[in-house]
mmCIF file of C-alpha atoms in Angstrom:
data_model
loop_
_atom_site.group_PDB
_atom_site.id
_atom_site.type_symbol
_atom_site.label_atom_id
_atom_site.label_comp_id
_atom_site.label_asym_id
_atom_site.label_seq_id
_atom_site.Cartn_x
_atom_site.Cartn_y
_atom_site.Cartn_z
ATOM 1 C CA SER G 22 4.539 14.965 -71.795
ATOM 2 C CA GLN G 23 4.988 11.226 -71.566
ATOM 3 C CA GLN G 24 2.282 10.604 -74.135
ATOM 4 C CA GLY G 25 3.258 8.278 -76.946
ATOM 5 C CA GLU G 26 2.614 9.284 -80.512
ATOM 6 C CA GLU G 27 1.718 6.608 -83.011
ATOM 7 C CA ASP G 28 2.564 6.648 -86.669
ATOM 8 C CA PRO G 29 0.842 6.384 -89.066
ATOM 9 C CA GLN G 30 -2.545 7.606 -87.840
ATOM 10 C CA ALA G 31 -4.313 5.264 -90.234
ATOM 11 C CA LEU G 32 -3.189 2.204 -92.130
ATOM 12 C CA SER G 33 -5.037 0.166 -94.739
ATOM 13 C CA ILE G 34 -3.637 -3.136 -95.966
ATOM 14 C CA GLN G 35 -4.722 -6.284 -97.725
ATOM 15 C CA GLU G 36 -5.374 -9.459 -95.788
ATOM 16 C CA GLY G 37 -2.204 -11.516 -95.584
ATOM 17 C CA GLU G 38 0.122 -8.515 -95.631
ATOM 18 C CA ASN G 39 2.163 -7.403 -92.636
ATOM 19 C CA ALA G 40 1.207 -4.283 -90.698
ATOM 20 C CA THR G 41 3.834 -2.157 -89.008
ATOM 21 C CA MET G 42 2.876 0.553 -86.537
ATOM 22 C CA ASN G 43 5.275 2.882 -84.783
ATOM 23 C CA CYS G 44 5.216 4.737 -81.496
ATOM 24 C CA SER G 45 7.512 7.465 -80.232
ATOM 25 C CA TYR G 46 7.675 8.947 -76.754
ATOM 26 C CA LYS G 47 9.509 11.755 -75.030
ATOM 27 C CA THR G 48 10.840 10.755 -71.618
ATOM 28 C CA SER G 49 12.366 7.703 -69.955
ATOM 29 C CA ILE G 50 10.034 4.789 -69.461
ATOM 30 C CA ASN G 51 9.588 1.823 -67.163
ATOM 31 C CA ASN G 52 7.703 -0.094 -69.828
ATOM 32 C CA LEU G 53 5.697 0.333 -73.007
ATOM 33 C CA GLN G 54 2.472 -1.492 -73.749
ATOM 34 C CA TRP G 55 0.354 -2.015 -76.854
ATOM 35 C CA TYR G 56 -3.421 -2.309 -76.688
ATOM 36 C CA ARG G 57 -6.097 -3.034 -79.297
ATOM 37 C CA GLN G 58 -9.569 -1.537 -79.336
ATOM 38 C CA ASN G 59 -12.346 -2.774 -81.564
ATOM 39 C CA SER G 60 -14.908 -0.163 -82.523
ATOM 40 C CA GLY G 61 -17.070 0.830 -79.560
ATOM 41 C CA ARG G 62 -15.395 -1.645 -77.220
ATOM 42 C CA GLY G 63 -12.884 -1.658 -74.391
ATOM 43 C CA LEU G 64 -9.147 -2.022 -74.776
ATOM 44 C CA VAL G 65 -7.422 -5.384 -74.905
ATOM 45 C CA HIS G 66 -3.844 -5.697 -73.743
ATOM 46 C CA LEU G 67 -1.568 -7.161 -76.415
ATOM 47 C CA ILE G 68 1.972 -7.033 -75.119
ATOM 48 C CA LEU G 69 4.195 -5.314 -72.563
ATOM 49 C CA ILE G 70 7.885 -4.649 -73.159
ATOM 50 C CA ARG G 71 10.134 -3.392 -70.378
ATOM 51 C CA SER G 72 12.804 -0.765 -70.797
ATOM 52 C CA ASN G 73 15.588 -3.372 -70.569
ATOM 53 C CA GLU G 74 14.059 -5.506 -73.325
ATOM 54 C CA ARG G 75 14.558 -5.009 -77.039
ATOM 55 C CA GLU G 76 12.114 -7.392 -78.647
ATOM 56 C CA LYS G 77 9.141 -9.543 -77.673
ATOM 57 C CA HIS G 78 6.917 -11.920 -79.574
ATOM 58 C CA SER G 79 3.384 -13.101 -78.995
ATOM 59 C CA GLY G 80 1.803 -15.205 -81.724
ATOM 60 C CA ARG G 81 1.673 -13.054 -84.861
ATOM 61 C CA LEU G 82 2.788 -9.980 -82.928
ATOM 62 C CA ARG G 83 6.337 -8.705 -82.707
ATOM 63 C CA VAL G 84 7.222 -5.651 -80.659
ATOM 64 C CA THR G 85 10.559 -3.884 -80.644
ATOM 65 C CA LEU G 86 11.799 -1.164 -78.343
ATOM 66 C CA ASP G 87 14.672 1.223 -78.972
ATOM 67 C CA THR G 88 15.174 3.315 -75.852
ATOM 68 C CA SER G 89 17.975 5.323 -77.467
ATOM 69 C CA LYS G 90 15.520 6.541 -80.097
ATOM 70 C CA LYS G 91 12.560 6.504 -77.689
ATOM 71 C CA SER G 92 10.541 4.478 -80.127
ATOM 72 C CA SER G 93 8.709 1.189 -80.451
ATOM 73 C CA SER G 94 7.158 -0.719 -83.295
ATOM 74 C CA LEU G 95 4.359 -3.262 -83.440
ATOM 75 C CA LEU G 96 4.413 -5.725 -86.319
ATOM 76 C CA ILE G 97 1.396 -7.874 -87.083
ATOM 77 C CA THR G 98 2.310 -10.611 -89.536
ATOM 78 C CA ALA G 99 -0.094 -12.269 -91.966
ATOM 79 C CA SER G 100 -2.882 -9.866 -91.115
ATOM 80 C CA ARG G 101 -6.508 -10.934 -91.022
ATOM 81 C CA ALA G 102 -9.730 -8.996 -91.441
ATOM 82 C CA ALA G 103 -10.325 -9.582 -87.715
ATOM 83 C CA ASP G 104 -7.228 -7.497 -86.946
ATOM 84 C CA THR G 105 -9.152 -4.411 -88.045
ATOM 85 C CA ALA G 106 -9.148 -2.174 -84.964
ATOM 86 C CA SER G 107 -7.456 0.799 -83.339
ATOM 87 C CA TYR G 108 -4.063 0.154 -81.796
ATOM 88 C CA PHE G 109 -2.683 2.232 -78.939
ATOM 89 C CA CYS G 110 0.741 2.396 -77.457
ATOM 90 C CA ALA G 111 0.920 3.369 -73.806
ATOM 91 C CA THR G 112 3.922 4.199 -71.689
ATOM 92 C CA VAL G 113 4.699 4.152 -67.997
ATOM 93 C CA GLY G 114 7.382 6.555 -66.849
ATOM 94 C CA THR G 115 10.081 5.951 -64.282
ATOM 95 C CA GLY G 116 8.759 8.264 -61.587
ATOM 96 C CA ALA G 117 7.236 6.877 -58.391
ATOM 97 C CA ASN G 118 3.770 8.063 -59.328
ATOM 98 C CA SER G 119 3.926 7.310 -63.024
ATOM 99 C CA LYS G 120 0.725 6.269 -64.680
ATOM 100 C CA LEU G 121 -0.120 4.541 -67.946
ATOM 101 C CA THR G 122 -0.397 7.243 -70.618
ATOM 102 C CA PHE G 123 -1.927 6.440 -73.985
ATOM 103 C CA GLY G 124 -1.169 7.776 -77.429
ATOM 104 C CA LYS G 125 -3.940 8.771 -79.816
ATOM 105 C CA GLY G 126 -3.961 5.449 -81.586
ATOM 106 C CA ILE G 127 -3.633 4.023 -85.085
ATOM 107 C CA THR G 128 -6.630 2.872 -87.078
ATOM 108 C CA LEU G 129 -5.812 -0.331 -88.924
ATOM 109 C CA SER G 130 -8.094 -1.573 -91.670
ATOM 110 C CA VAL G 131 -7.439 -5.009 -93.144
ATOM 111 C CA ARG G 132 -9.264 -5.577 -96.421
ATOM 112 C CA PRO G 133 -10.479 -9.118 -97.102
ATOM 113 C CA ASP D 6 -15.686 -15.524 -68.449
ATOM 114 C CA ALA D 7 -16.208 -11.833 -67.978
ATOM 115 C CA MET D 8 -13.464 -10.323 -65.838
ATOM 116 C CA VAL D 9 -14.277 -6.614 -65.843
ATOM 117 C CA ILE D 10 -17.949 -5.844 -66.223
ATOM 118 C CA GLN D 11 -19.454 -2.458 -66.866
ATOM 119 C CA ASN D 12 -23.103 -1.556 -66.601
ATOM 120 C CA PRO D 13 -24.901 -0.248 -68.394
ATOM 121 C CA ARG D 14 -23.256 -0.485 -71.807
ATOM 122 C CA TYR D 15 -25.181 2.573 -72.972
ATOM 123 C CA GLN D 16 -26.467 5.353 -70.752
ATOM 124 C CA VAL D 17 -28.568 8.314 -71.774
ATOM 125 C CA THR D 18 -28.973 11.166 -69.323
ATOM 126 C CA GLN D 19 -30.211 14.713 -69.364
ATOM 127 C CA PHE D 20 -28.087 17.791 -69.013
ATOM 128 C CA GLY D 21 -27.490 18.363 -65.306
ATOM 129 C CA LYS D 22 -29.079 15.099 -64.137
ATOM 130 C CA PRO D 23 -26.734 13.015 -61.938
ATOM 131 C CA VAL D 24 -25.692 9.690 -63.366
ATOM 132 C CA THR D 25 -23.780 6.715 -61.981
ATOM 133 C CA LEU D 26 -21.795 4.206 -63.985
ATOM 134 C CA SER D 27 -20.764 0.936 -62.417
ATOM 135 C CA CYS D 28 -17.861 -1.443 -62.769
ATOM 136 C CA SER D 29 -17.226 -4.798 -61.194
ATOM 137 C CA GLN D 30 -14.328 -7.222 -61.440
ATOM 138 C CA THR D 31 -13.823 -10.900 -60.768
ATOM 139 C CA LEU D 32 -10.016 -10.689 -60.825
ATOM 140 C CA ASN D 33 -9.570 -9.636 -57.186
ATOM 141 C CA HIS D 34 -7.228 -6.882 -58.361
ATOM 142 C CA ASN D 35 -6.119 -4.174 -55.986
ATOM 143 C CA VAL D 36 -6.230 -1.297 -58.463
ATOM 144 C CA MET D 37 -9.258 0.000 -60.334
ATOM 145 C CA TYR D 38 -9.225 2.863 -62.831
ATOM 146 C CA TRP D 39 -11.712 5.074 -64.610
ATOM 147 C CA TYR D 40 -10.864 6.521 -68.012
ATOM 148 C CA GLN D 41 -12.760 8.914 -70.254
ATOM 149 C CA GLN D 42 -12.374 8.422 -73.996
ATOM 150 C CA LYS D 43 -13.848 10.806 -76.527
ATOM 151 C CA SER D 44 -14.209 9.962 -80.175
ATOM 152 C CA SER D 45 -10.900 9.282 -81.942
ATOM 153 C CA GLN D 46 -8.934 10.294 -78.846
ATOM 154 C CA ALA D 47 -6.696 8.558 -76.362
ATOM 155 C CA PRO D 48 -8.216 7.268 -73.124
ATOM 156 C CA LYS D 49 -7.714 9.856 -70.401
ATOM 157 C CA LEU D 50 -7.276 8.725 -66.818
ATOM 158 C CA LEU D 51 -9.740 10.357 -64.428
ATOM 159 C CA PHE D 52 -8.740 8.632 -61.173
ATOM 160 C CA HIS D 53 -7.833 5.308 -59.694
ATOM 161 C CA TYR D 54 -8.151 3.391 -56.448
ATOM 162 C CA TYR D 55 -5.287 1.440 -54.965
ATOM 163 C CA ASP D 56 -7.290 -0.712 -52.585
ATOM 164 C CA LYS D 57 -9.220 1.939 -50.629
ATOM 165 C CA ASP D 58 -6.857 4.790 -51.423
ATOM 166 C CA PHE D 59 -8.318 7.220 -53.914
ATOM 167 C CA ASN D 60 -5.977 8.939 -56.389
ATOM 168 C CA ASN D 61 -7.455 11.801 -58.370
ATOM 169 C CA GLU D 62 -5.787 13.181 -61.482
ATOM 170 C CA ALA D 63 -5.035 16.880 -61.167
ATOM 171 C CA ASP D 64 -7.091 17.854 -64.195
ATOM 172 C CA THR D 65 -10.169 15.764 -63.419
ATOM 173 C CA PRO D 66 -13.145 18.112 -62.933
ATOM 174 C CA ASP D 67 -14.871 18.168 -59.543
ATOM 175 C CA ASN D 68 -18.016 17.087 -61.364
ATOM 176 C CA PHE D 69 -16.559 13.575 -61.447
ATOM 177 C CA GLN D 70 -16.505 11.489 -58.275
ATOM 178 C CA SER D 71 -15.854 7.860 -57.533
ATOM 179 C CA ARG D 72 -16.676 5.286 -54.884
ATOM 180 C CA ARG D 73 -15.217 1.899 -54.195
ATOM 181 C CA PRO D 74 -17.303 0.171 -51.515
ATOM 182 C CA ASN D 75 -15.372 -3.096 -51.752
ATOM 183 C CA THR D 76 -12.664 -4.811 -53.802
ATOM 184 C CA SER D 77 -15.036 -5.891 -56.554
ATOM 185 C CA PHE D 78 -17.016 -2.754 -57.272
ATOM 186 C CA CYS D 79 -16.200 0.774 -58.313
ATOM 187 C CA PHE D 80 -18.609 3.533 -59.323
ATOM 188 C CA LEU D 81 -18.225 6.692 -61.355
ATOM 189 C CA ASP D 82 -20.597 9.479 -60.384
ATOM 190 C CA ILE D 83 -21.111 12.480 -62.626
ATOM 191 C CA ARG D 84 -22.896 15.043 -60.494
ATOM 192 C CA SER D 85 -24.097 17.416 -63.199
ATOM 193 C CA PRO D 86 -23.372 16.074 -66.674
ATOM 194 C CA GLY D 87 -22.714 18.600 -69.375
ATOM 195 C CA LEU D 88 -22.783 18.072 -73.130
ATOM 196 C CA GLY D 89 -18.987 17.873 -73.070
ATOM 197 C CA ASP D 90 -19.125 14.838 -70.790
ATOM 198 C CA ALA D 91 -20.584 12.657 -73.528
ATOM 199 C CA ALA D 92 -17.939 10.000 -74.059
ATOM 200 C CA MET D 93 -17.026 6.372 -73.588
ATOM 201 C CA TYR D 94 -16.131 5.626 -69.970
ATOM 202 C CA LEU D 95 -13.742 2.758 -69.475
ATOM 203 C CA CYS D 96 -13.088 0.886 -66.267
ATOM 204 C CA ALA D 97 -9.851 -1.042 -65.877
ATOM 205 C CA THR D 98 -8.051 -3.051 -63.232
ATOM 206 C CA SER D 99 -4.531 -4.141 -62.500
ATOM 207 C CA ARG D 100 -3.271 -6.657 -59.989
ATOM 208 C CA ASP D 101 -1.014 -4.405 -58.057
ATOM 209 C CA LEU D 102 1.433 -1.815 -59.298
ATOM 210 C CA VAL D 103 0.168 0.962 -61.490
ATOM 211 C CA SER D 104 2.767 0.021 -64.076
ATOM 212 C CA GLU D 105 1.379 -3.427 -64.703
ATOM 213 C CA THR D 106 -0.926 -4.659 -67.449
ATOM 214 C CA GLN D 107 -4.412 -3.252 -67.208
ATOM 215 C CA TYR D 108 -7.572 -5.215 -67.943
ATOM 216 C CA PHE D 109 -10.398 -3.198 -69.413
ATOM 217 C CA GLY D 110 -14.134 -3.564 -69.341
ATOM 218 C CA PRO D 111 -16.227 -3.077 -72.505
ATOM 219 C CA GLY D 112 -17.009 0.512 -71.594
ATOM 220 C CA THR D 113 -20.167 2.544 -71.054
ATOM 221 C CA ARG D 114 -21.159 4.965 -73.785
ATOM 222 C CA LEU D 115 -22.697 8.061 -72.171
ATOM 223 C CA LEU D 116 -24.987 10.331 -74.133
ATOM 224 C CA VAL D 117 -26.062 13.658 -72.632
ATOM 225 C CA LEU D 118 -29.213 15.259 -74.025
#
């Protein structure tokens, strides 16, 4: 299965701390994406990293990709209460008909 | 400005009574997707349209159908909802290739009584 697996399943931190979330996958990918989902809402795209990239930044977000270990991490620096949400990694395989496949998600709680 | 709009946000239906969920987009994207997401689970792709070409996932039940009358609109029809179909249904779009960033609507929460 291409499905990514996030780790940990749940994370609780204090406002201002950094949050690190990890994702592992099983087969070769075209790209890996991170999405955020607030409770009862749709998903919001955060960042896309391609298989030939190792690191990307967007504001307080930093994503790394290690294709040799088939893993990615999402770092949120200086977390805020508004960052409280579920975070999903999603992968696209290298096959012609590959689709975006989501992991089960990580629940992040940021305490004020 | 809303880019992917889903109506209604909440839908209550009775067991076995057909229901239609709608999605519209202002992005002029070629690809539209329907996902099912149950509580604390990953979104699961049901099918997608690339322009007018319909692509069904192999494990999507026949009970689920879709229509895309034009670029902007896409509908999800559940012919005979069962209790197990209660879920959040998410519509998404992407500009072109399936591998690109997807833009999601707010979702429709379906309750089956």
